[in-house]
XYZ file of C-alpha atoms in Angstrom:
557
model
C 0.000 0.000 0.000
C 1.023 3.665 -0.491
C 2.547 5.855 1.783
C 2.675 9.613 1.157
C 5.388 11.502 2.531
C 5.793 15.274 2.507
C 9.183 17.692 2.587
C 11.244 15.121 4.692
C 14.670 17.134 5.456
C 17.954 15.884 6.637
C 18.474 12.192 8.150
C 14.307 12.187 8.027
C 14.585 11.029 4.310
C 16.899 8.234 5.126
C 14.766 7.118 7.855
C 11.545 7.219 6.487
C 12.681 5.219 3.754
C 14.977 2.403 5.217
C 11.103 2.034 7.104
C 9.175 1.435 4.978
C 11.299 -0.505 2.923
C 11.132 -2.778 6.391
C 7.295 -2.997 6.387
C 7.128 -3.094 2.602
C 5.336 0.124 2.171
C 5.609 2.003 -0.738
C 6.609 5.587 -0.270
C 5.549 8.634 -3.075
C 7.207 11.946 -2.233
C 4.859 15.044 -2.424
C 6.915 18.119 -3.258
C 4.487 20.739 -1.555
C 1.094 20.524 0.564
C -1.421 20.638 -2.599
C 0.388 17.966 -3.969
C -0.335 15.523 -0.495
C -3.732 17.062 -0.459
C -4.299 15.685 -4.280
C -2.494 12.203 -3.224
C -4.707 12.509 0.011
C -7.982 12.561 -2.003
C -6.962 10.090 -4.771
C -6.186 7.152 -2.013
C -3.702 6.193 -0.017
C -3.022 4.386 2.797
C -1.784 7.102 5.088
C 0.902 10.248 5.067
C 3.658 10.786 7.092
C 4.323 14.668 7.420
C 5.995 17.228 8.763
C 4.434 19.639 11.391
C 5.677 22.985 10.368
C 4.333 22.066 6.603
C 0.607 22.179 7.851
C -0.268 26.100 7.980
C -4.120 27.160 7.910
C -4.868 26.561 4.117
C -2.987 22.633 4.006
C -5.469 22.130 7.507
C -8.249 23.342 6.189
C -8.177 21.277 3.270
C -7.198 18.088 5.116
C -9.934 18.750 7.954
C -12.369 19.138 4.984
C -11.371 15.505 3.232
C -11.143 13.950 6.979
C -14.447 15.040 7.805
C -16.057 14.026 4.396
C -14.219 10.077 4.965
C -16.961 7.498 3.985
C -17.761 6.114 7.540
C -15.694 2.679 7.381
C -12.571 5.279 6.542
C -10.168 6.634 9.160
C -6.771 7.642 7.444
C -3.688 8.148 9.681
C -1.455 10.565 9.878
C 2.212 10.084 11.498
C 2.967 14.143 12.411
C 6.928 14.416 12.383
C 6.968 17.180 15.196
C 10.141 19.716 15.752
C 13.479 18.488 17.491
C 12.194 21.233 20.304
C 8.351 21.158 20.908
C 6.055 22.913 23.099
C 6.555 22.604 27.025
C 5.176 18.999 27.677
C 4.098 17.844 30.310
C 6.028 15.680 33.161
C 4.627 12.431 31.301
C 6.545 13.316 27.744
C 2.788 14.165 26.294
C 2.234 17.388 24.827
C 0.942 20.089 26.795
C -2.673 21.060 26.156
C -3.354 23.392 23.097
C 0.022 21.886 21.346
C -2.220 19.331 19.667
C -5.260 21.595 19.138
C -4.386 22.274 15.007
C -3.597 18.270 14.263
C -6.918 17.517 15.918
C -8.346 18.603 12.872
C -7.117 15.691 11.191
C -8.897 12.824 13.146
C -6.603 9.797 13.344
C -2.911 11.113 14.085
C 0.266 10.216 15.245
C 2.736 12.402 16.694
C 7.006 11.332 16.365
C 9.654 13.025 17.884
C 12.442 14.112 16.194
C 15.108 13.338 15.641
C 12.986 10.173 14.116
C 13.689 6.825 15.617
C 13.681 4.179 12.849
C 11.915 1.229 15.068
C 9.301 4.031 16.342
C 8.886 5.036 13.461
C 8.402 1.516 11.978
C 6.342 0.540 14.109
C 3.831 3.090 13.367
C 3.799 2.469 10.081
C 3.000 -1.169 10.354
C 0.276 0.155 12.790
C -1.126 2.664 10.258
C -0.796 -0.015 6.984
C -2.401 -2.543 9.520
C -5.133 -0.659 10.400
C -6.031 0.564 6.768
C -5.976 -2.554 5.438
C -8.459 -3.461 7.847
C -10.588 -0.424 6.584
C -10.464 -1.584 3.050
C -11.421 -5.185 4.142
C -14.538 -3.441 5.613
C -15.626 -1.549 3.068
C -15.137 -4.711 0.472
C -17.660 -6.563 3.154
C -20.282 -3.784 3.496
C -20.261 -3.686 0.011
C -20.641 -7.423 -0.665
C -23.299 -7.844 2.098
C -25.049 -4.479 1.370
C -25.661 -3.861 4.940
C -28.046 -0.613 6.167
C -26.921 2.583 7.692
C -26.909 1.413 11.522
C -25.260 -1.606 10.854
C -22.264 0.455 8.982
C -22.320 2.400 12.158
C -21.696 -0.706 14.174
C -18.977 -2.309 12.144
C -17.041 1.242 11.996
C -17.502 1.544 15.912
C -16.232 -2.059 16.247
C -13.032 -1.057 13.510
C -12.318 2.275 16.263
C -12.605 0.026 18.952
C -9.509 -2.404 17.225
C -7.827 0.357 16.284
C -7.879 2.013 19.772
C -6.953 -1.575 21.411
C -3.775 -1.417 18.964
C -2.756 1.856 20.424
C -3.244 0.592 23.731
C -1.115 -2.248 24.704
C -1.532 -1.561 28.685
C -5.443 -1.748 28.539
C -5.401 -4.260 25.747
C -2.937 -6.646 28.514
C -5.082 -5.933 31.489
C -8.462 -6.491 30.028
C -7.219 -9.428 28.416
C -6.306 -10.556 32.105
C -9.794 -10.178 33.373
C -10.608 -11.999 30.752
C -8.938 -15.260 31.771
C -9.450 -14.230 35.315
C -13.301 -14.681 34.766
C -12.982 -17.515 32.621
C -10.822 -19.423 35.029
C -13.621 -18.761 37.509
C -15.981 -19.871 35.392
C -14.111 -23.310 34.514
C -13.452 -23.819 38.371
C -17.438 -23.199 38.919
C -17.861 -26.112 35.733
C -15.214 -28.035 37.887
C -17.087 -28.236 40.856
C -19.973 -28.301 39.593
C -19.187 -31.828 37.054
C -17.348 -33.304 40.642
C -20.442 -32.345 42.661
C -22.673 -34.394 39.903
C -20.213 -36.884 39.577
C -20.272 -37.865 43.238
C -23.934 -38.081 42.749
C -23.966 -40.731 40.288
C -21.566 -42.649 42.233
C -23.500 -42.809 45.667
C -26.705 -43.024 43.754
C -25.505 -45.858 41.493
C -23.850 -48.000 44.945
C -27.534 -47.325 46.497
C -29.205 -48.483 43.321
C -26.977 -51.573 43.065
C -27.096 -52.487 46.437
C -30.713 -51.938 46.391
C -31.699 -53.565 43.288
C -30.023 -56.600 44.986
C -32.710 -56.722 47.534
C -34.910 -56.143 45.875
C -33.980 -59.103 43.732
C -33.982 -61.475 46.587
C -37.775 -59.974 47.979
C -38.860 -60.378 44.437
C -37.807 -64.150 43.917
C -38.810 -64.943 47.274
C -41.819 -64.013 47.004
C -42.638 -65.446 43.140
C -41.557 -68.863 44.875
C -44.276 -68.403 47.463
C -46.359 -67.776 44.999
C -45.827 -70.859 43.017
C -44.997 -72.902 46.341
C -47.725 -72.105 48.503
C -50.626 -74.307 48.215
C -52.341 -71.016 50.572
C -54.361 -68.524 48.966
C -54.063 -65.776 52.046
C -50.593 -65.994 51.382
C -50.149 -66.435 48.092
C -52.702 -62.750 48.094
C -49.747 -61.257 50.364
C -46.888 -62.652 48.221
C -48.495 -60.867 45.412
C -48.712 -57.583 47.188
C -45.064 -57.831 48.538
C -44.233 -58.198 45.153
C -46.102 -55.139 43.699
C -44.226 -53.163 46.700
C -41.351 -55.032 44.746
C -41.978 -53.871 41.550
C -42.548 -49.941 42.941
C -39.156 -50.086 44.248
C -37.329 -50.658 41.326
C -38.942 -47.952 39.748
C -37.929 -45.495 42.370
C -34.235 -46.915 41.706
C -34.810 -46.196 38.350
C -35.520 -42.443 39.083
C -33.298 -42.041 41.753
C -30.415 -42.870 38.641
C -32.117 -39.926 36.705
C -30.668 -37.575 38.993
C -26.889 -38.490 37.698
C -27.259 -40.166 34.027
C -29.854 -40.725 31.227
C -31.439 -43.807 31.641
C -31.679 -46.625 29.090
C -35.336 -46.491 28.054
C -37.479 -49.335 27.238
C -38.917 -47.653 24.034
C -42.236 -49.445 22.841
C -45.300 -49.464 21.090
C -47.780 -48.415 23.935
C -51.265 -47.473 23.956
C -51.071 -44.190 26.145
C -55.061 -43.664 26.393
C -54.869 -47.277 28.262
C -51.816 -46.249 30.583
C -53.287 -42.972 31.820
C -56.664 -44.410 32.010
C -54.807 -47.190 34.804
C -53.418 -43.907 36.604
C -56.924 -42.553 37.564
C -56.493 -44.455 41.029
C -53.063 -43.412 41.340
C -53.488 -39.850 40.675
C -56.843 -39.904 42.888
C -54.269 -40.954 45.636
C -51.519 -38.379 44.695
C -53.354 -35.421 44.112
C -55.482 -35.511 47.252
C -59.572 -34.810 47.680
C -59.281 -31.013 46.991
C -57.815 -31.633 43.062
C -60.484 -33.067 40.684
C -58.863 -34.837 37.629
C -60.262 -34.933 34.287
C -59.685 -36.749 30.950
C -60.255 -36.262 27.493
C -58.682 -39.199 25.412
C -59.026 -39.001 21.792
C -61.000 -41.592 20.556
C -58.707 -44.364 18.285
C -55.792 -43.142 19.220
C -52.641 -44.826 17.360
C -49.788 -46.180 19.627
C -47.020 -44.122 20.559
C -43.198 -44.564 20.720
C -42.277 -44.689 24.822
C -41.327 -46.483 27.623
C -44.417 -46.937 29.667
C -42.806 -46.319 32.879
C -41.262 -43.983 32.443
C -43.609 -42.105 30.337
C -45.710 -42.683 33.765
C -43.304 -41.360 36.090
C -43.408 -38.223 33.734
C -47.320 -38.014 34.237
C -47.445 -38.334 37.794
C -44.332 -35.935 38.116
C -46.338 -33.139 35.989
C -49.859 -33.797 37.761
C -47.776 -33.400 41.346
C -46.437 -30.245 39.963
C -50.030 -28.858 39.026
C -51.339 -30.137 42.556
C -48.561 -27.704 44.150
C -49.240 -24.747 42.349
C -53.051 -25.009 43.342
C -52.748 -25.023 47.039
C -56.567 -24.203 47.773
C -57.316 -27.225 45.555
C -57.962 -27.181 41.851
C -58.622 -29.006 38.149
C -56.225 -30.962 36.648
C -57.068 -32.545 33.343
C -55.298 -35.159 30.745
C -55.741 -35.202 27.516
C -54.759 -36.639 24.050
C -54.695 -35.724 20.818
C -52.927 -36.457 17.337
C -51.259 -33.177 16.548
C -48.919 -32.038 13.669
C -45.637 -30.501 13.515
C -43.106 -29.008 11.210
C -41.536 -26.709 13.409
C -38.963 -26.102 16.153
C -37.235 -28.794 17.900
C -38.795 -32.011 15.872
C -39.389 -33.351 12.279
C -42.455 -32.553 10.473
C -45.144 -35.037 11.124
C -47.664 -36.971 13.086
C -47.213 -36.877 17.303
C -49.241 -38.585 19.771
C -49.663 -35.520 22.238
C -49.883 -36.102 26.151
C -51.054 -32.729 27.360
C -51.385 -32.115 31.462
C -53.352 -29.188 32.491
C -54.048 -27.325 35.732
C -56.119 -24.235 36.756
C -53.196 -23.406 39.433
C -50.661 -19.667 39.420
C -49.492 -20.186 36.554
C -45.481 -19.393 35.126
C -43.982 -15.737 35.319
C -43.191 -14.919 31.890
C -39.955 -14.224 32.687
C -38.899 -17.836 33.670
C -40.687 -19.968 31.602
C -38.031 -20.343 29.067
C -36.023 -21.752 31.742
C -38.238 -24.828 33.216
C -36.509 -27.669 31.821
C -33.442 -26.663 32.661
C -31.917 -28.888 35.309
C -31.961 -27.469 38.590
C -34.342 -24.641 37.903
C -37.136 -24.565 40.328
C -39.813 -22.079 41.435
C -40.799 -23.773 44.382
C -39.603 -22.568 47.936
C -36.275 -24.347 49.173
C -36.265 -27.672 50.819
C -39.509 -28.241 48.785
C -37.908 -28.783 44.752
C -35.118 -30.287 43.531
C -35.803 -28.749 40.037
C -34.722 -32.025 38.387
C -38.357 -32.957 37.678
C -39.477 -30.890 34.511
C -35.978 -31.647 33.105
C -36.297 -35.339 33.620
C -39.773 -34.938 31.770
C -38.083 -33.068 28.866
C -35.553 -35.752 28.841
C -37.563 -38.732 28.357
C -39.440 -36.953 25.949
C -36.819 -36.229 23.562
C -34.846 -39.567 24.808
C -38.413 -41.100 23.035
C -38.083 -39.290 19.625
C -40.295 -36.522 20.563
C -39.682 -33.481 22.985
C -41.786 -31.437 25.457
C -43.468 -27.991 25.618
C -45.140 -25.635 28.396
C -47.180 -22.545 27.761
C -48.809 -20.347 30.804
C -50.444 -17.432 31.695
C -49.863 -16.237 35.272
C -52.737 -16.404 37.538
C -54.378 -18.746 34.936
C -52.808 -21.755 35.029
C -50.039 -24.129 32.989
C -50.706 -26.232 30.335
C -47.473 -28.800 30.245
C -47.354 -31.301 26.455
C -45.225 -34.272 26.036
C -45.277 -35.025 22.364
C -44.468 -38.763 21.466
C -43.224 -40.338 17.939
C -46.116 -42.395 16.399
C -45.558 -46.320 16.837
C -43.894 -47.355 13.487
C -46.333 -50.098 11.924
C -43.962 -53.101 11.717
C -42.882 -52.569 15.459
C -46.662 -52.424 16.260
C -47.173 -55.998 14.352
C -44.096 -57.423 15.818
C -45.396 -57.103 19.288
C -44.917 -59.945 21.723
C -48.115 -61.457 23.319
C -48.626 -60.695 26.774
C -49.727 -63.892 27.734
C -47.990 -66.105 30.432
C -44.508 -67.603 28.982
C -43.827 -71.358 29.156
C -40.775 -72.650 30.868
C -40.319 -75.797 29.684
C -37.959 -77.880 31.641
C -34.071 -78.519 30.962
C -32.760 -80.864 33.353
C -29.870 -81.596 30.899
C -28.646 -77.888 30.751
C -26.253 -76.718 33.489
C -25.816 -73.463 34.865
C -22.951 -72.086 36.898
C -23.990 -68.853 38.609
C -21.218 -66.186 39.897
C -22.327 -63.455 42.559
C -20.735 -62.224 45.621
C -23.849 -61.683 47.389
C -24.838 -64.603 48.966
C -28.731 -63.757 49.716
C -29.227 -63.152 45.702
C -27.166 -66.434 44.492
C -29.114 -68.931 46.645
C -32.187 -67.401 45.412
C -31.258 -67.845 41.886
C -29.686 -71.015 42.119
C -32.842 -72.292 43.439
C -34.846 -70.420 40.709
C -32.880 -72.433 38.004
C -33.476 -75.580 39.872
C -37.159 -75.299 40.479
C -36.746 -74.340 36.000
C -35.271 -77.904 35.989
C -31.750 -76.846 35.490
C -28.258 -78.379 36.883
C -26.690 -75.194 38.913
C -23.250 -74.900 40.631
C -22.336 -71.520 41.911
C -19.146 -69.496 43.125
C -19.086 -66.415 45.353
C -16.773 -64.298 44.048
C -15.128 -64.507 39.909
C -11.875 -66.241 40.831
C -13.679 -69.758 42.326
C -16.384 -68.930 39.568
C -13.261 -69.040 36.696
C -11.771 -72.538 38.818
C -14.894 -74.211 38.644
C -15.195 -73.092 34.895
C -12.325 -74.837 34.028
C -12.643 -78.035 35.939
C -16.035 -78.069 33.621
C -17.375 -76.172 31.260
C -20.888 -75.162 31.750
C -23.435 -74.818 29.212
C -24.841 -71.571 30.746
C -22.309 -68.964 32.719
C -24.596 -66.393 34.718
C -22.357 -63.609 36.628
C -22.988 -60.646 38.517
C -21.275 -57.406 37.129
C -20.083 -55.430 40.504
C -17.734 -58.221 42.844
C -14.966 -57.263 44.468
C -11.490 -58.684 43.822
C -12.084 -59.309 39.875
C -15.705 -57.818 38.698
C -18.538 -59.280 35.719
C -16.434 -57.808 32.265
C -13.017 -59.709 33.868
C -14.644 -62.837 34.635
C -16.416 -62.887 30.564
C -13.253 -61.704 29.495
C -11.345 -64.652 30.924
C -14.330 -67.033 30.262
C -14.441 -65.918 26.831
C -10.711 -66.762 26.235
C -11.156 -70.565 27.842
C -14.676 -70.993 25.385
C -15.667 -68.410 22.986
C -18.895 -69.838 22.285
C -20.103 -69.892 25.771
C -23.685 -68.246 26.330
C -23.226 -65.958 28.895
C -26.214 -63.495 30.741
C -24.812 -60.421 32.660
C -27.115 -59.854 36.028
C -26.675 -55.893 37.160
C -28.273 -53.567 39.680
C -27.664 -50.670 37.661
C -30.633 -49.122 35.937
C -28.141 -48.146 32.709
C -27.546 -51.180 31.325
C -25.336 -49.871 28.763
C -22.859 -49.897 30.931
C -23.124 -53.763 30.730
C -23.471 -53.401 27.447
C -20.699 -51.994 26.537
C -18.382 -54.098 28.385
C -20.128 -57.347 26.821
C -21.219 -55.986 23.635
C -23.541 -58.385 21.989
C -24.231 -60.284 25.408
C -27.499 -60.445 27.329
C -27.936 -58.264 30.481
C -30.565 -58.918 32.958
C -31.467 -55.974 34.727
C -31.680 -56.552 38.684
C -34.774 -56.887 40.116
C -36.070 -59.288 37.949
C -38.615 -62.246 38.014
C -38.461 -65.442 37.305
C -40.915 -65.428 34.564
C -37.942 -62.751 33.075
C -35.090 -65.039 34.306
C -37.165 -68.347 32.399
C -37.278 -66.569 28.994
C -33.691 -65.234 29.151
C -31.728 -68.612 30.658
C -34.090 -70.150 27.548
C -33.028 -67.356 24.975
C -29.446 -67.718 25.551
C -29.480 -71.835 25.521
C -30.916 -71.301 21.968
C -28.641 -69.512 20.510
């Protein structure tokens, strides 16, 4: 780019030119101050002149062509001043009225004589810098045509650069604050991932250890059941095993407060599951909330996992019972709705919508209910995890959720569902009782530290007509798997001194054909899955209808 210089004297000459021959400028000589005011006007990329050279008339006509710049333009000029200046001031700036005539010129840069070659190098590379910058701006305003206020913007955002190039000390400092804040910010993140962490740890020991008796209540109580010759307690075996049944889902949602949880995603009728809530909800909700329905009529099956689609229900209708607390309406209903915007595909949704007459959402907040942790309720009395969880199982199901509300009139809360695809729908399972037919020649050795849940299962597999040796821990399981191979190995996943994925891992090595079934307390089985890949996993608690049909599957294969 071009550099005009005017009436250098002396060394100046010398100088100026071994500069710019440094920053590859290119330097034309202007022999008087019409002639700079003509290069001025035809384009340049800035001027390097002497003070003394700009009387009235040369300031006048450079104030007039600095004033009239296009508004993305803001030439430089690098003022040579006199080898004695002014008085200045005990900094080295010039003392006030000095500057008053170069003001004129907008963007200017005063050097001292006698000229310093690195100074003045420097503010050349500054000045070409800057200009090219300029000329990159106007190229993109006038490729993206952009209006009047946003030309105002981009020009106040060039000044700003420019001014942070002149400004090294501010430029350093704010840049400090900068990473001061952000560092804060990643230590909050830190904490804040640990704190969550440490969550999912204790919550997936309690679920584990839980799950495990749960597992032995629940078999105990199926072999009552098919034991018991007495119909009182064969009617109390079936209630203790309801209670059973409840209590894995509550392990199941005490998981969703540390990790997504591995849904069961089927074709469900969801008229028929929030028609069997009705006594539930009754229960909930309390005598001073009525509940409502409105189902549409032939409603097609939905894509979800029925409990926890159910959990989501009940979490929403408890919500809308709080926010009504001198009692209230809450209503279900379905519908078959559209969509082809926002968050999902265009298409048909099974819509779940739960309504209340209760406060209603402050405007201001209700773009923030699903996030986790975000709560309206007093303290002690929300966790804020609930509406999240909901929004999570929705979109975890193919579809997502929505809430509109109108303060003081109430909340209206939809959980839109993927329709059932056809061939899933057709390939449904029957729901009738399954057959265990008996395998006395089929042996099973079973591996699990806990002794209360490996007697129950061994004796499971015996009353299924299976041969059963067990181990307590995966080193006597892996001796007694070598002294004979089984033709069923059944392990627990969490053991202490060598855990489920070592003991397959070894097994596999001796036999790679072997069937093997992973048994886990952990409500995400992927983390079974993972380790085993294609294996089976049997989720912990399970029944022995469940047990049957998988020691069966994996014999077959």
């Amino acid at each position: 780019m071009q550099v005009l210089v005017l009436a250098p004297h002396g060394d100046d000459g010398r100088i100026i030119g071994n500069a710019l021959n440094a920053v590859g400028g290119q330097g034309q000589a202007c022999a008087d101050a019409a002639q700079l005011l003509a290069a001025v006007r035809a384009g340049a990329a800035c001027a390097i002149v002497e003070k003394e050279s700009l009387n009235a008339s040369v300031l006048d006509g450079l104030a007039d062509w600095v004033a009239a710049q296009e508004p993305w333009s803001d030439f430089s000029f690098l003022v040579m001043e006199p080898a004695s200046p002014p008085a200045r001031a005990a900094n080295g700036a010039a003392a006030d009225g000095d500057h008053g005539a170069c003001d004129r010129l907008g963007n200017v840069t005063l050097l001292q004589r006698p000229l310093r070659e690195d100074v003045l190098r420097r503010a050349v590379t500054t000045a070409l810098r800057g200009r090219g910058r300029q000329y990159e701006a106007r190229a993109a305003l006038h490729r993206q045509g952009q209006s009047e206020e946003s030309l105002r913007l981009f020009n106040e955002t060039l000044e700003t650069r420019i001014a942070e190039r002149t400004h090294a000390l501010a430029r350093a400092n704010d840049r400090l604050m900068k990473e001061i804040r952000e560092r804060e910010r990643t230590q909050s993140a830190l904490v804040q991932s640990q704190k969550m962490e440490a969550i999912g740890q204790l919550t997936g020991g309690l679920a584990h250890d839980f799950n495990n008796l749960l597992n032995v209540i629940m078999g105990s109580v199926e072999l009552i059941q098919r034991t018991s010759s007495d119909d009182r307690l064969r009617r109390l075996a079936l209630n203790a095993k309801h209670a059973v049944e409840r209590g894995a889902k509550l392990t199941s949602q005490l998981l969703a407060f540390s990790r997504s949880q591995n849904l069961d995603l089927r074709p469900t009728d969801i008229n028929a599951l929030l028609a069997g809530m009705r006594e539930l909800l009754g229960l909930s909700l309390g005598p001073t909330v009525r509940v409502s329905t409105d189902f549409a009529p032939e409603l097609p099956l939905a894509t979800a996992d029925a409990n926890q689609l159910e959990l989501a229900v009940l979490n929403l209708c408890l919500n809308a019972r709080d926010a009504m607390p001198a009692g209230g309406e809450v209503s279900l209903a379905t519908a078959v709705r559209e969509s082809g915007e926002g968050d999902l595909p265009a298409g048909r949704y099974i819509v779940v919508a739960v309504k209340d007459t209760g406060t209603g959402i402050p405007s201001r907040v209700l773009n923030k209910v699903f996030d986790p942790f975000f709560t309206t309720k007093p303290v002690g009395k929300g966790t804020g995890l609930g509406l999240s969880q909901v929004y999570g199982i929705a979109r975890q199901s193919g579809g997502t959720a929505r809430v509109t509300s109108v303060e003081g009139h109430g909340t209206v809360v939809e959980i839109w569902l993927a329709l059932a695809d056809p061939a899933a729908v057709d390939g449904m399972p029957s729901t009738d009782a399954v057959a265990h037919p008996k395998a006395s020649a089929a042996s099973v050795l079973v591996i699990d530290d806990d002794a209360s849940v490996r007697h129950l299962i061994v004796e499971c597999l015996q009353i299924l007509g299976y041969e059963v040796r067990q181990a307590a821990d995966g080193e006597e399981g892996l001796a007694m798997l070598e002294e004979q191979q089984p033709d069923l190995l059944m392990v627990d996943f969490v053991m202490p001194k060598m855990n489920g994925a070592e003991v397959i891992e070894r097994a596999r090595s001796l036999f790679p054909d072997l069937p093997i079934i992973l048994a886990t307390g952990y409500a995400d089985a992927q983390v079974g899955g993972t380790v085993l890949q294609h294996e089976r996993v049997l989720q912990k608690p399970f029944n022995l209808d469940q047990l049957a049909a998988m020691v069966s599957e994996a014999l077959q294969r």
